[in-house]
Short mmCIF file of C-alpha atoms and ligand atoms in Angstrom, two decimals:
data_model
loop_
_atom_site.label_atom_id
_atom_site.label_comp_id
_atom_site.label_asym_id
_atom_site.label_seq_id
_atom_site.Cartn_x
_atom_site.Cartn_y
_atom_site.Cartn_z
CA UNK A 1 -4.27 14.22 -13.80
CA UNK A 2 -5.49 15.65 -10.75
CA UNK A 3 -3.58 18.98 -9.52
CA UNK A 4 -2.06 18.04 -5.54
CA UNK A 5 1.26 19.71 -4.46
CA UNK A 6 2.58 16.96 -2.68
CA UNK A 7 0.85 14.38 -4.83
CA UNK A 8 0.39 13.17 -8.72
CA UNK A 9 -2.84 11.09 -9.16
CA UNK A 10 -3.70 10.03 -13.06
CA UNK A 11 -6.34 7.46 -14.10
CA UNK A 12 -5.62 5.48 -17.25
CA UNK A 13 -7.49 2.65 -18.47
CA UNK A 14 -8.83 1.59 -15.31
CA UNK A 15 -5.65 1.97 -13.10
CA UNK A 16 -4.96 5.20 -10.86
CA UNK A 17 -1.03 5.63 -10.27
CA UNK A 18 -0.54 7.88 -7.55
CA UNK A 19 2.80 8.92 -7.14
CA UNK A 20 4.51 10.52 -3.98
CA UNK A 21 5.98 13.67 -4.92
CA UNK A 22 8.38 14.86 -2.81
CA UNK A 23 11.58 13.86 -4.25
CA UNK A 24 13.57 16.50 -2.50
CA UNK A 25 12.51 14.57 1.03
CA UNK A 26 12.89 11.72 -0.46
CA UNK A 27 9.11 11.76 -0.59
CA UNK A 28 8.75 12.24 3.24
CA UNK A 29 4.94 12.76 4.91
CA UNK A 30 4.26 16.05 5.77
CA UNK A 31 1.01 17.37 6.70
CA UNK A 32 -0.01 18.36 2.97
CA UNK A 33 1.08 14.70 1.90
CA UNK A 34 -1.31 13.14 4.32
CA UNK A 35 -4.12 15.36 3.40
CA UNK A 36 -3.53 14.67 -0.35
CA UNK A 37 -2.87 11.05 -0.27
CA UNK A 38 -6.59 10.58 1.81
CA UNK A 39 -8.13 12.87 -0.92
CA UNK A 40 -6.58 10.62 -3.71
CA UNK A 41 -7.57 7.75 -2.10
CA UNK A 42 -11.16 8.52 -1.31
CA UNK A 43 -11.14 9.00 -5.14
CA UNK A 44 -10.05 5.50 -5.66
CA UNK A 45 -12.42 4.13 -3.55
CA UNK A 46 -15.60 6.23 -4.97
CA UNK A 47 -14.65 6.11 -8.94
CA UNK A 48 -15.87 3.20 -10.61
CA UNK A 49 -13.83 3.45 -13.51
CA UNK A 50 -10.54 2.73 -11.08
CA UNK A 51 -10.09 -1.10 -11.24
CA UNK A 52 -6.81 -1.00 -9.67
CA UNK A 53 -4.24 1.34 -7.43
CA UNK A 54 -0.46 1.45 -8.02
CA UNK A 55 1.62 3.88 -5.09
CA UNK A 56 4.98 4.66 -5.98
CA UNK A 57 7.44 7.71 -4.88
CA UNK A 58 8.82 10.49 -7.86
CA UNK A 59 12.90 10.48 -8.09
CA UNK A 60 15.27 7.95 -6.23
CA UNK A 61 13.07 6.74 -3.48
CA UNK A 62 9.16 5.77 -2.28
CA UNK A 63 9.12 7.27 0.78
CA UNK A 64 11.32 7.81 3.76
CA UNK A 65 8.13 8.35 6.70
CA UNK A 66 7.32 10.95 8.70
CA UNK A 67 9.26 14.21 7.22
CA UNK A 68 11.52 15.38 10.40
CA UNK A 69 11.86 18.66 9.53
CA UNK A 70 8.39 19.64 9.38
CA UNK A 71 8.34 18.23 13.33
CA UNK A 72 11.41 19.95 13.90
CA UNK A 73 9.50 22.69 16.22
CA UNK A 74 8.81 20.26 18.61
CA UNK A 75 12.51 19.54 19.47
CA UNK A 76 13.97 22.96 20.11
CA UNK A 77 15.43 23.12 23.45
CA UNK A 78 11.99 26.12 24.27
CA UNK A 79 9.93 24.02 22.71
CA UNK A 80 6.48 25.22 23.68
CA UNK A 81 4.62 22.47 22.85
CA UNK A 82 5.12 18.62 22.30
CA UNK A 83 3.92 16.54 19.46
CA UNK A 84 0.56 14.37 20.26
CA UNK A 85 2.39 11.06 18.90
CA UNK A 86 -1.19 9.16 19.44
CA UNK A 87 -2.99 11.91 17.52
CA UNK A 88 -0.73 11.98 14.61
CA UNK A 89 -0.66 8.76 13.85
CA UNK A 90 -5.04 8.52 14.55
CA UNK A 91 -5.45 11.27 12.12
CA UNK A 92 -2.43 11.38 9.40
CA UNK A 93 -1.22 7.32 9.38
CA UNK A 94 -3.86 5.54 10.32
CA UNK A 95 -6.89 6.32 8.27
CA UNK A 96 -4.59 5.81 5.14
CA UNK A 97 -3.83 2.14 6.02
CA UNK A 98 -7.24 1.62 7.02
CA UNK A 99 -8.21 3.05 3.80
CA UNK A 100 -5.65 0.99 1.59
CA UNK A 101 -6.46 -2.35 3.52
CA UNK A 102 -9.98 -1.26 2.69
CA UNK A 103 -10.10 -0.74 -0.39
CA UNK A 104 -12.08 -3.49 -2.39
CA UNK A 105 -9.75 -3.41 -5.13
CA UNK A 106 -6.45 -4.00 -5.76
CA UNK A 107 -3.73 -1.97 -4.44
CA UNK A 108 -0.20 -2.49 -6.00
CA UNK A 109 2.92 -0.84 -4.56
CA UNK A 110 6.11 -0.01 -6.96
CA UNK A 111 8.87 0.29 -4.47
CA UNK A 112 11.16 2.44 -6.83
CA UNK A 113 13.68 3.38 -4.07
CA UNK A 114 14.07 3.08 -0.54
CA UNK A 115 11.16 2.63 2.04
CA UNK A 116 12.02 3.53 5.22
CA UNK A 117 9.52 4.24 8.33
CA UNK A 118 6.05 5.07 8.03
CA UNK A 119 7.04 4.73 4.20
CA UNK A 120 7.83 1.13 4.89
CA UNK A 121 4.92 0.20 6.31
CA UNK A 122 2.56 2.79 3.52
CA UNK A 123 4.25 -0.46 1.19
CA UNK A 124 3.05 -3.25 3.42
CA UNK A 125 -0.25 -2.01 3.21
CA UNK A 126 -0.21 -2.86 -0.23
CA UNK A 127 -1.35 -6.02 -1.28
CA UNK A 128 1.07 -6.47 -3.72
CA UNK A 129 4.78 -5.12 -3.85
CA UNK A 130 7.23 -5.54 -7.04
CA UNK A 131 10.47 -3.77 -6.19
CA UNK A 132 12.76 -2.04 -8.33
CA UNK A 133 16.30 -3.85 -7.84
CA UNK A 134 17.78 -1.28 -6.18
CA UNK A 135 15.21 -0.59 -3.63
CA UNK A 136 15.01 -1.74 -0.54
CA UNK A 137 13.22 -1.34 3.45
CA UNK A 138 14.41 0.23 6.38
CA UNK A 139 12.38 0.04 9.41
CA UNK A 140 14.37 2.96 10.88
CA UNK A 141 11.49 4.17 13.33
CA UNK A 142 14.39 2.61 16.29
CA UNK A 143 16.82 4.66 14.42
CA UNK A 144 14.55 7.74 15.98
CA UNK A 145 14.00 6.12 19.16
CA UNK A 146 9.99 5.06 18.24
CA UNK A 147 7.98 1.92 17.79
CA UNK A 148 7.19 0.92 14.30
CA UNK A 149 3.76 1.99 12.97
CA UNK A 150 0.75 2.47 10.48
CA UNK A 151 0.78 -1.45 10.38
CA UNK A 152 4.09 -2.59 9.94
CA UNK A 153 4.37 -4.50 13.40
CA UNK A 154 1.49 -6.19 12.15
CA UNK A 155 2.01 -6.75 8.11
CA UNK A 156 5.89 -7.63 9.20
CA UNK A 157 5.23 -10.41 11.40
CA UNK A 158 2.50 -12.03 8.74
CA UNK A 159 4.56 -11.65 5.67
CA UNK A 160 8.22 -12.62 7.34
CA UNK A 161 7.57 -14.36 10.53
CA UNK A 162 8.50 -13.04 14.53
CA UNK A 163 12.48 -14.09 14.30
CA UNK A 164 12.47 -11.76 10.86
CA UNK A 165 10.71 -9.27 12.03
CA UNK A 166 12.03 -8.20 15.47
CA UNK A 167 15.57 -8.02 13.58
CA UNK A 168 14.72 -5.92 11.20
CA UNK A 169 12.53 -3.71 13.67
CA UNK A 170 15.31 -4.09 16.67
CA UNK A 171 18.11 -3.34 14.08
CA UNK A 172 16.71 -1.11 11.61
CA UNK A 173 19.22 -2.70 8.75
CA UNK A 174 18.62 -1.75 5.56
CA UNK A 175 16.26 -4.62 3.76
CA UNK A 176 17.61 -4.78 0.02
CA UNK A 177 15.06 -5.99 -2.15
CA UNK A 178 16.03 -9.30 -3.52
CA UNK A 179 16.59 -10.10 0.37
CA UNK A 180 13.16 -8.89 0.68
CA UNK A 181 11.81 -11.29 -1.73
CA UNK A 182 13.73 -14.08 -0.62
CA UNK A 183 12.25 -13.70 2.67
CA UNK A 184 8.53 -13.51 1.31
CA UNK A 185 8.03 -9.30 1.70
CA UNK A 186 7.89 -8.66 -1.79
CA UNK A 187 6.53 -10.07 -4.77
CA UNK A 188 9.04 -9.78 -7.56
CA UNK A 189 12.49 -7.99 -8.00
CA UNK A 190 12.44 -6.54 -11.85
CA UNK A 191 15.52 -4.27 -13.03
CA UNK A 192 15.46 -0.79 -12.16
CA UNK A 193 14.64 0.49 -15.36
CA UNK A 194 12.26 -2.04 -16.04
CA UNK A 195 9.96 -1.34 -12.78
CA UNK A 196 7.24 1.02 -14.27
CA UNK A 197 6.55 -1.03 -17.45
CA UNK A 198 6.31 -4.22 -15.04
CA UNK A 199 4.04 -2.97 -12.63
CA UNK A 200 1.73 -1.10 -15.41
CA UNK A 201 1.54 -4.46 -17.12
CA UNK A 202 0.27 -6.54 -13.99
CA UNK A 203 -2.31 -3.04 -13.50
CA UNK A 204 -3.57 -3.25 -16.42
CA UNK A 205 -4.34 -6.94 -16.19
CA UNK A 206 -5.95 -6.76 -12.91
CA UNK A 207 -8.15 -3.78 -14.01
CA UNK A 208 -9.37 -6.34 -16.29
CA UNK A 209 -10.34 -8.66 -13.90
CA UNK A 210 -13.82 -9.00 -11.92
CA UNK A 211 -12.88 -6.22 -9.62
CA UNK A 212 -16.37 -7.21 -7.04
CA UNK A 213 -14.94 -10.64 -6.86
CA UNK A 214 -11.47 -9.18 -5.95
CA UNK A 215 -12.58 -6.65 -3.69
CA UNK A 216 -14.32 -9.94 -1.52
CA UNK A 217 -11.29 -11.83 -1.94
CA UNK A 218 -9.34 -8.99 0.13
CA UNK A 219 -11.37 -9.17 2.87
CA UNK A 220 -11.77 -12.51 3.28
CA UNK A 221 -7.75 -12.52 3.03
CA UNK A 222 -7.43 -9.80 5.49
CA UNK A 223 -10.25 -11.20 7.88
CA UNK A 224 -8.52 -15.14 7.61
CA UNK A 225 -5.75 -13.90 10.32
CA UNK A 226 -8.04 -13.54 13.20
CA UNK A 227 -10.73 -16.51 13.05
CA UNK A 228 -11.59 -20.30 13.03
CA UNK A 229 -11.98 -21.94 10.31
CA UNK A 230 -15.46 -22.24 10.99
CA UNK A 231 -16.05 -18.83 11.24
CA UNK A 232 -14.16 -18.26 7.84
CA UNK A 233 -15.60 -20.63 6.20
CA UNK A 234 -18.86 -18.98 6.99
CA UNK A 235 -17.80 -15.74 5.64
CA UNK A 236 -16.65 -17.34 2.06
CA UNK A 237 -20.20 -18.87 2.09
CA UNK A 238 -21.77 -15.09 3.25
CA UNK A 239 -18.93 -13.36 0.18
CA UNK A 240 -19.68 -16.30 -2.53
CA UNK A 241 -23.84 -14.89 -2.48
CA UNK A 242 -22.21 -11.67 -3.36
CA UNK A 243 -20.06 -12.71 -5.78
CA UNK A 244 -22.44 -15.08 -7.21
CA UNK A 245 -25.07 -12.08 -8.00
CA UNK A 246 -22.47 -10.09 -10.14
CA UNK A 247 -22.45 -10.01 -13.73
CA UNK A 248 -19.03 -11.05 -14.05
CA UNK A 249 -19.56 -13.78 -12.34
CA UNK A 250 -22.05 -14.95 -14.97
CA UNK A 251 -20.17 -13.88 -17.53
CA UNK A 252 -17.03 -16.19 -16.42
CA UNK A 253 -19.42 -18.70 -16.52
CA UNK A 254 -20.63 -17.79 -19.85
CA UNK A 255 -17.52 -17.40 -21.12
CA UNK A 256 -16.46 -20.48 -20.08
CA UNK A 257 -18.99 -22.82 -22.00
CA UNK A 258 -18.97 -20.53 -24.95
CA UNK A 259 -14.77 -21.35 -25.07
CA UNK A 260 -14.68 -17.13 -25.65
CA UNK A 261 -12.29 -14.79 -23.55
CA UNK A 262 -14.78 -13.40 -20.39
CA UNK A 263 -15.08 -8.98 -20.66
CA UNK A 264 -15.61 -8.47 -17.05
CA UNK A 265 -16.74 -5.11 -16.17
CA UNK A 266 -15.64 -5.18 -12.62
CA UNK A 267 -19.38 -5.41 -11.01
C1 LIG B 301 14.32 13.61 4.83
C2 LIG B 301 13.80 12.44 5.35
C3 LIG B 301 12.75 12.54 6.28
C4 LIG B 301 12.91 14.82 6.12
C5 LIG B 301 15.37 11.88 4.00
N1 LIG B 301 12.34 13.74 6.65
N2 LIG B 301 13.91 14.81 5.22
C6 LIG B 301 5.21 8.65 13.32
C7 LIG B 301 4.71 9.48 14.36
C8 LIG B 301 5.22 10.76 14.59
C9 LIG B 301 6.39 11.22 14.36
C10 LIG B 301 7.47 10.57 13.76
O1 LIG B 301 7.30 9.59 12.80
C11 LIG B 301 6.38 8.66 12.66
C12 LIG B 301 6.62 7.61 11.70
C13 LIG B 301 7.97 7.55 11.04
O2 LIG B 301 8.01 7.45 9.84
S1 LIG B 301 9.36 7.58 12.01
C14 LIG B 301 10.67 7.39 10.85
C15 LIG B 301 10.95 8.67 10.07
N3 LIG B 301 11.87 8.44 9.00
C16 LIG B 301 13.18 8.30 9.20
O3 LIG B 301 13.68 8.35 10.29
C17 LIG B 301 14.03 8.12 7.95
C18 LIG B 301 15.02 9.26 7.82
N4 LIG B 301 15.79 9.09 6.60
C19 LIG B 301 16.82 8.23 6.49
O4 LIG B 301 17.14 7.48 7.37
C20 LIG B 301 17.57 8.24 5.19
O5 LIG B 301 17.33 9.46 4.53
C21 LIG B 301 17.17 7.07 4.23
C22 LIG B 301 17.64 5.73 4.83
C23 LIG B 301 15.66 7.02 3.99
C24 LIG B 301 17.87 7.28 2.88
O6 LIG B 301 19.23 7.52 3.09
P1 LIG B 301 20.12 8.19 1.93
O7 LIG B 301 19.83 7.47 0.67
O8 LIG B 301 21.53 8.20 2.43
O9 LIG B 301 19.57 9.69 1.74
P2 LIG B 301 19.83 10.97 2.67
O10 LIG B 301 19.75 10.59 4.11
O11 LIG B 301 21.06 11.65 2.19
O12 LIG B 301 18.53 11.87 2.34
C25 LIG B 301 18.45 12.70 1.15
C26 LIG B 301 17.72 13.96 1.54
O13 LIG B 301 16.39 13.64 1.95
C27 LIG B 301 18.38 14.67 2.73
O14 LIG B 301 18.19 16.05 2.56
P3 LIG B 301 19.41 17.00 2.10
O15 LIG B 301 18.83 18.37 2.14
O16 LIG B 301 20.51 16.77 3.10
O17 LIG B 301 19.77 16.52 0.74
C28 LIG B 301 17.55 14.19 3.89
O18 LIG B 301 17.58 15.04 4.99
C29 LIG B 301 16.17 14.15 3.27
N5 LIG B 301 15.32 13.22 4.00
N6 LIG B 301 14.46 11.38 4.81
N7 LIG B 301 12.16 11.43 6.79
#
């Protein structure tokens, strides 16, 4: 267990959980949480022995976005200064979606409680969500008079289509999250109390899995939105010589012929 204050991070048989701790805010970004989160993240991305990356949020939510009280200075009627909106997001927001979209392995999300704003879209940058029953989405930047961001305009539109999207962002209803599912946001719905021992089953069994191979398979995923097929198909040929030069790949192989169970070792 690593020591944060805003922050747990454990790594367990392959799978890091890092878990937003902030339960009094609701799990809300301040300055400290942003710092933490990149640290903890850098850490999945440099440890070999983490195979897989579950977020989820301590207490009765994920996360509900940018903490207002810690901008509250910038609101007073003598305010003295404004907040750079462009800078905030460039150095707190973005560089942890780009970091989570980046990661070559997989990143699961367990939406325990409500995601609302920048937390919202913190769970869209995961590439797999499984939602606790009672959680749900609120895209409540309108609620605050700002434009949704760290991804979501983007992630929204893929997952649930314009129409979809533009209500939920215009609107800022709350998202509950069978509705989510239905509408192709989240993965699976499991009861409340069930959401933990879910989600650490599906780690685990990705952890196991040939984590190279996985890591290429994001990117080609991620890269598929913005090219021709001929470009694409071009990349799966360039990704398939690096997949096809990792031992797991030859021991799936091997596996297969000798009718055993594959050990991949995630290289
Ligand atoms: C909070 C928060 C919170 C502080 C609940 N901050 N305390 C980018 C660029 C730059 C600047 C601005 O932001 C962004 C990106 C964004 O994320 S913008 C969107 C910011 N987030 C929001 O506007 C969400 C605000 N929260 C809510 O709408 C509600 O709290 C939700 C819908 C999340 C949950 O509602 P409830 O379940 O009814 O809980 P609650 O409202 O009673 O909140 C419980 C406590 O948590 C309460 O504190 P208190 O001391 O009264 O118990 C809230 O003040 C606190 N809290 N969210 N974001």
């Amino acid at each position: 267990m690593s020591s944060f204050k805003t922050i747990q991070s454990a790594v367990e048989s392959g799978v890091q959980i890092i878990t937003l701790n902030r339960p009094e805010a609701l799990n809300a970004f301040n300055d400290d949480m942003s710092v933490e989160l990149a640290a903890a993240l850098r850490l999945a991305q440099r440890d070999e022995a983490v195979r897989c990356l579950v977020l989820t949020g301590a207490g009765r939510a994920f996360c509900s976005g940018q903490d207002l009280q810690s901008i509250k200075r910038f609101y007073e009627a003598d305010a003295a200064e404004r907040l750079d909106f462009a800078a905030h997001l460039r150095s707190k927001y973005n560089p942890l979606i780009e970091r989570l979209r980046g990661l070559e392995k997989p990143v699961l999300a367990a939406v325990n409680g409500v995601a609302a704003g920048a937390g919202a879209s913190l769970a869209l940058a995961a590439d797999i969500r499984v939602c606790a029953r009672s959680a749900s989405f609120v895209m409540a930047f309108v609620h605050v008079g700002l434009v949704p961001d760290s991804g979501a305009t983007q992630t929204l539109v893929e997952s649930i289509g314009y129409a979809r999207a533009a209500e939920l962002c215009f609107l800022g209803e709350k998202l509950p999250a069978e509705e989510a599912q239905r509408c192709g946001l989240v993965n699976r719905v499991v009861e409340d109390a069930e959401l933990m021992t879910t989600v650490n089953a599906l780690a685990q069994r990705l952890a196991t899995l040939p984590t190279a191979a996985i890591g290429l398979t994001k990117r080609a995923l991620q890269r598929a939105r913005t090219v021709s097929l001929e470009s694409q198909l071009e990349y799966e040929a360039l990704l398939q010589a690096t997949a096809g030069e990792t031992s797991d790949h030859r021991e799936g192989v091997r596996a297969f012929l000798e009718k055993r169970r594959p050990q991949y070792v995630g290289k």
